[in-house]
Each structure stands twice: as structure tokens, then as C-alpha cells.
């Protein structure tokens, strides 16, 4: 929307500042022009500068000579090395509530903005404010949904004290692998949700089995093997999650067809299930369990390599291993940095 308004008004640059109500400041949320990367961290107090004046007075403004206007906030130009000469700015409002300010700077060819330009920007600002508010509401709902999913996953793990944090870690590994595979943003989100919820079916498994510190009997293992089906049945009741039901149901299938619950093999297995299977196995090996301590990273990687073509899809393995190795290197570097900092 900002790019459209900047082009429409034949301007050099433009920006949208959103109101931080808690601190009573305007924060740059979007910008066009050659200096747009330099303004991301700049905050403008409400009442200061032309944008701050627009926010405080709740009025659009046209300033033909910015450099000689007493309201001009010079810090932005000083930081961006951009010279603002002329400006039009308008408040962004929804239902009489201010959410920010939109401003367009420097008409090209040394021309000046006029009242018609200002009227166009005001009309644009009304539509922009509505779009921004709708996006915020959507994001809030999405965050609520994701937090509910995370809470549900965490609640399930209270039944199995030995795998606390497992779903979060499997999600982290799955997303890293997905990004290395160049999945789209939408695909990453589906993968994230499926990984978070992959073990939700354990809610239907007896806690005594999940918490058992010794090796499971065959009957007990057969009961545990039901959790992907339980999970799929639970998730299938939520319309927004219908895409990931097969992913969750089949995350314990094997490439060679010896997995469960349906014995799928090769390309019969959903692609995201294959990713989660690798992430799930890596976390199981690299975490402490009641019957053994966590295995070294290299041992885990070697085992995943060994199972290419049997348990795992061999086409995914090289990318998955690269993602897991990069994670391990970054994690170690971070931990060393923290230890060094504490030592200092």
C-alpha cells in the first residue's frame, strides 16, 4: 500500500509509522526509498516532528518547506542521510482510534505537493488503516491459536516426564529442515503445527506405560503405537488443521514400509511426515531417556545416515543432516559465548 501511494503521488519516499501506545511513540513499520533500511529502529515521540504532530493533533498536514518548519524532527534525516524537503502526512485511524501515521516525502522533479495530493493520501490512509487493523486482528488470532497448540502439546508432555520439551525441539528441527528444503512460508507453518502436535495422541496412552523407566513389553509397545491414530482422530475434529491430519497419522511410517500404523512406504508417506520422522528420531537419540543418557551428536547423525533408504527417505537425508549439523554448531557456539560471558 505504501509503494502504491508513493508511486501514485510521484514521491521519492514514504513511510508508515505505527503507534506504540505503551510508550506513546511512533515506530517505523514500513518505508520506501533508498534509505528505508536505516529507519527501522527510529522512534518518534508523539507530539514531536511532523508525524508526531499529526498523531497528536489527529489532522493531516502539507508542509512545503520542511527544513524551515519548527515541527521538523531532524534526527530521522541525520540518521538516514536523507534530506526531506516537502512532506504530506495523514493519521491512520480505525473507528476513531489512532493506530499510526502515513507520510510521503519529496515530490519528484522538485515539484511541490498540493491539496489534491493531500486529499488522495487521506483517502489512502483510511483504506490502509483498515487493512493494517485487519492484519493485526488476524495475527492476534493466529498467535492465540499457536499458543493454544503449544500449551496443548506441553500439557500432553506432563504425562511423559521423560520427553518434556520434545515437541518444541522436534518442531525446531523440522522447521530448520523445511527451510533447507526451500519450503514456502505456508508449508513451513503447516509443518510447524504438525510437528507441535505429532505426539498429541499420547493423551490416550496409560501414564504408567509412558512413565515406565524400563523396557516396554510387546503389549505395552503395541499400545504406544496407537498414538498416531489417536492424534489423527483428535486433530480431524478441527477444520483449520485438516491439512496436517495425514502428516500426524503417518509420522512413524518407514520408507521401507515397516512402520506404523498403516505400513506405508516410499512416496506413499506424506512428505512432511518424513521430515518429522527424522527430527523425532534425532531428538529421541540426542536427549536423556530413563534407560540411557543422550547420545553424542555424531552418533545421532551417523545413525540417521545408516537408516537412509530403510527408515528414512534417502532424498531428504543430506539436507536434513546439513540442517542438524548447522544447528548443532550454532548451539555450541552460543553456549560457549554464554559461558565465556559468565566467566568474565
PDB file of N, CA and C in Angstrom, residues 177-178 181 183 187 191 247 266-277 313 315-316:
ATOM      1  N   UNK A 177      14.863 -28.075   8.891  1.00  0.00           N
ATOM      2  CA  UNK A 177      14.966 -28.949   7.721  1.00  0.00           C
ATOM      3  C   UNK A 177      14.083 -28.418   6.595  1.00  0.00           C
ATOM      4  N   UNK A 178      12.855 -28.023   6.941  1.00  0.00           N
ATOM      5  CA  UNK A 178      11.922 -27.489   5.949  1.00  0.00           C
ATOM      6  C   UNK A 178      12.473 -26.271   5.233  1.00  0.00           C
ATOM      7  N   UNK A 181      14.991 -27.167   2.770  1.00  0.00           N
ATOM      8  CA  UNK A 181      14.349 -27.765   1.595  1.00  0.00           C
ATOM      9  C   UNK A 181      13.598 -26.718   0.768  1.00  0.00           C
ATOM     10  N   UNK A 183      10.972 -24.902   1.506  1.00  0.00           N
ATOM     11  CA  UNK A 183       9.509 -24.922   1.581  1.00  0.00           C
ATOM     12  C   UNK A 183       8.990 -23.491   1.656  1.00  0.00           C
ATOM     13  N   UNK A 187       3.865 -23.619   3.760  1.00  0.00           N
ATOM     14  CA  UNK A 187       4.237 -25.016   4.035  1.00  0.00           C
ATOM     15  C   UNK A 187       4.973 -25.132   5.368  1.00  0.00           C
ATOM     16  N   UNK A 191       3.937 -27.433   8.556  1.00  0.00           N
ATOM     17  CA  UNK A 191       4.938 -28.338   9.130  1.00  0.00           C
ATOM     18  C   UNK A 191       5.119 -28.039  10.617  1.00  0.00           C
ATOM     19  N   UNK A 247      -0.334 -36.032   7.971  1.00  0.00           N
ATOM     20  CA  UNK A 247       1.062 -35.859   8.387  1.00  0.00           C
ATOM     21  C   UNK A 247       1.272 -36.442   9.779  1.00  0.00           C
ATOM     22  N   UNK A 266       7.842 -45.542   0.902  1.00  0.00           N
ATOM     23  CA  UNK A 266       8.263 -44.645  -0.170  1.00  0.00           C
ATOM     24  C   UNK A 266       7.417 -43.390  -0.276  1.00  0.00           C
ATOM     25  N   UNK A 267       6.982 -43.106  -1.505  1.00  0.00           N
ATOM     26  CA  UNK A 267       6.218 -41.892  -1.767  1.00  0.00           C
ATOM     27  C   UNK A 267       4.778 -41.952  -1.264  1.00  0.00           C
ATOM     28  N   UNK A 268       4.363 -43.084  -0.710  1.00  0.00           N
ATOM     29  CA  UNK A 268       3.027 -43.160  -0.098  1.00  0.00           C
ATOM     30  C   UNK A 268       2.985 -42.332   1.193  1.00  0.00           C
ATOM     31  N   UNK A 269       4.130 -42.131   1.788  1.00  0.00           N
ATOM     32  CA  UNK A 269       4.211 -41.412   3.064  1.00  0.00           C
ATOM     33  C   UNK A 269       4.187 -39.905   2.798  1.00  0.00           C
ATOM     34  N   UNK A 270       3.354 -39.129   3.506  1.00  0.00           N
ATOM     35  CA  UNK A 270       3.340 -37.674   3.316  1.00  0.00           C
ATOM     36  C   UNK A 270       4.732 -37.077   3.521  1.00  0.00           C
ATOM     37  N   UNK A 271       5.077 -36.131   2.688  1.00  0.00           N
ATOM     38  CA  UNK A 271       6.418 -35.536   2.703  1.00  0.00           C
ATOM     39  C   UNK A 271       6.754 -34.946   4.070  1.00  0.00           C
ATOM     40  N   UNK A 272       5.805 -34.224   4.683  1.00  0.00           N
ATOM     41  CA  UNK A 272       6.070 -33.611   5.987  1.00  0.00           C
ATOM     42  C   UNK A 272       6.265 -34.675   7.066  1.00  0.00           C
ATOM     43  N   UNK A 273       5.582 -35.813   6.929  1.00  0.00           N
ATOM     44  CA  UNK A 273       5.760 -36.916   7.888  1.00  0.00           C
ATOM     45  C   UNK A 273       7.201 -37.409   7.857  1.00  0.00           C
ATOM     46  N   UNK A 274       7.784 -37.455   6.660  1.00  0.00           N
ATOM     47  CA  UNK A 274       9.173 -37.898   6.514  1.00  0.00           C
ATOM     48  C   UNK A 274      10.126 -36.949   7.233  1.00  0.00           C
ATOM     49  N   UNK A 275       9.848 -35.651   7.149  1.00  0.00           N
ATOM     50  CA  UNK A 275      10.688 -34.657   7.816  1.00  0.00           C
ATOM     51  C   UNK A 275      10.581 -34.806   9.332  1.00  0.00           C
ATOM     52  N   UNK A 276       9.343 -34.897   9.821  1.00  0.00           N
ATOM     53  CA  UNK A 276       9.123 -35.007  11.264  1.00  0.00           C
ATOM     54  C   UNK A 276       9.727 -36.297  11.805  1.00  0.00           C
ATOM     55  N   UNK A 277       9.680 -37.357  11.028  1.00  0.00           N
ATOM     56  CA  UNK A 277      10.257 -38.631  11.447  1.00  0.00           C
ATOM     57  C   UNK A 277      11.752 -38.492  11.728  1.00  0.00           C
ATOM     58  N   UNK A 313      13.632 -41.394   4.076  1.00  0.00           N
ATOM     59  CA  UNK A 313      13.735 -41.129   2.641  1.00  0.00           C
ATOM     60  C   UNK A 313      15.159 -40.658   2.330  1.00  0.00           C
ATOM     61  N   UNK A 315      16.406 -39.199  -0.137  1.00  0.00           N
ATOM     62  CA  UNK A 315      16.496 -37.913  -0.825  1.00  0.00           C
ATOM     63  C   UNK A 315      16.500 -36.738   0.160  1.00  0.00           C
ATOM     64  N   UNK A 316      15.909 -36.943   1.324  1.00  0.00           N
ATOM     65  CA  UNK A 316      15.835 -35.867   2.317  1.00  0.00           C
ATOM     66  C   UNK A 316      17.057 -35.860   3.234  1.00  0.00           C
TER      67      UNK A 316
END
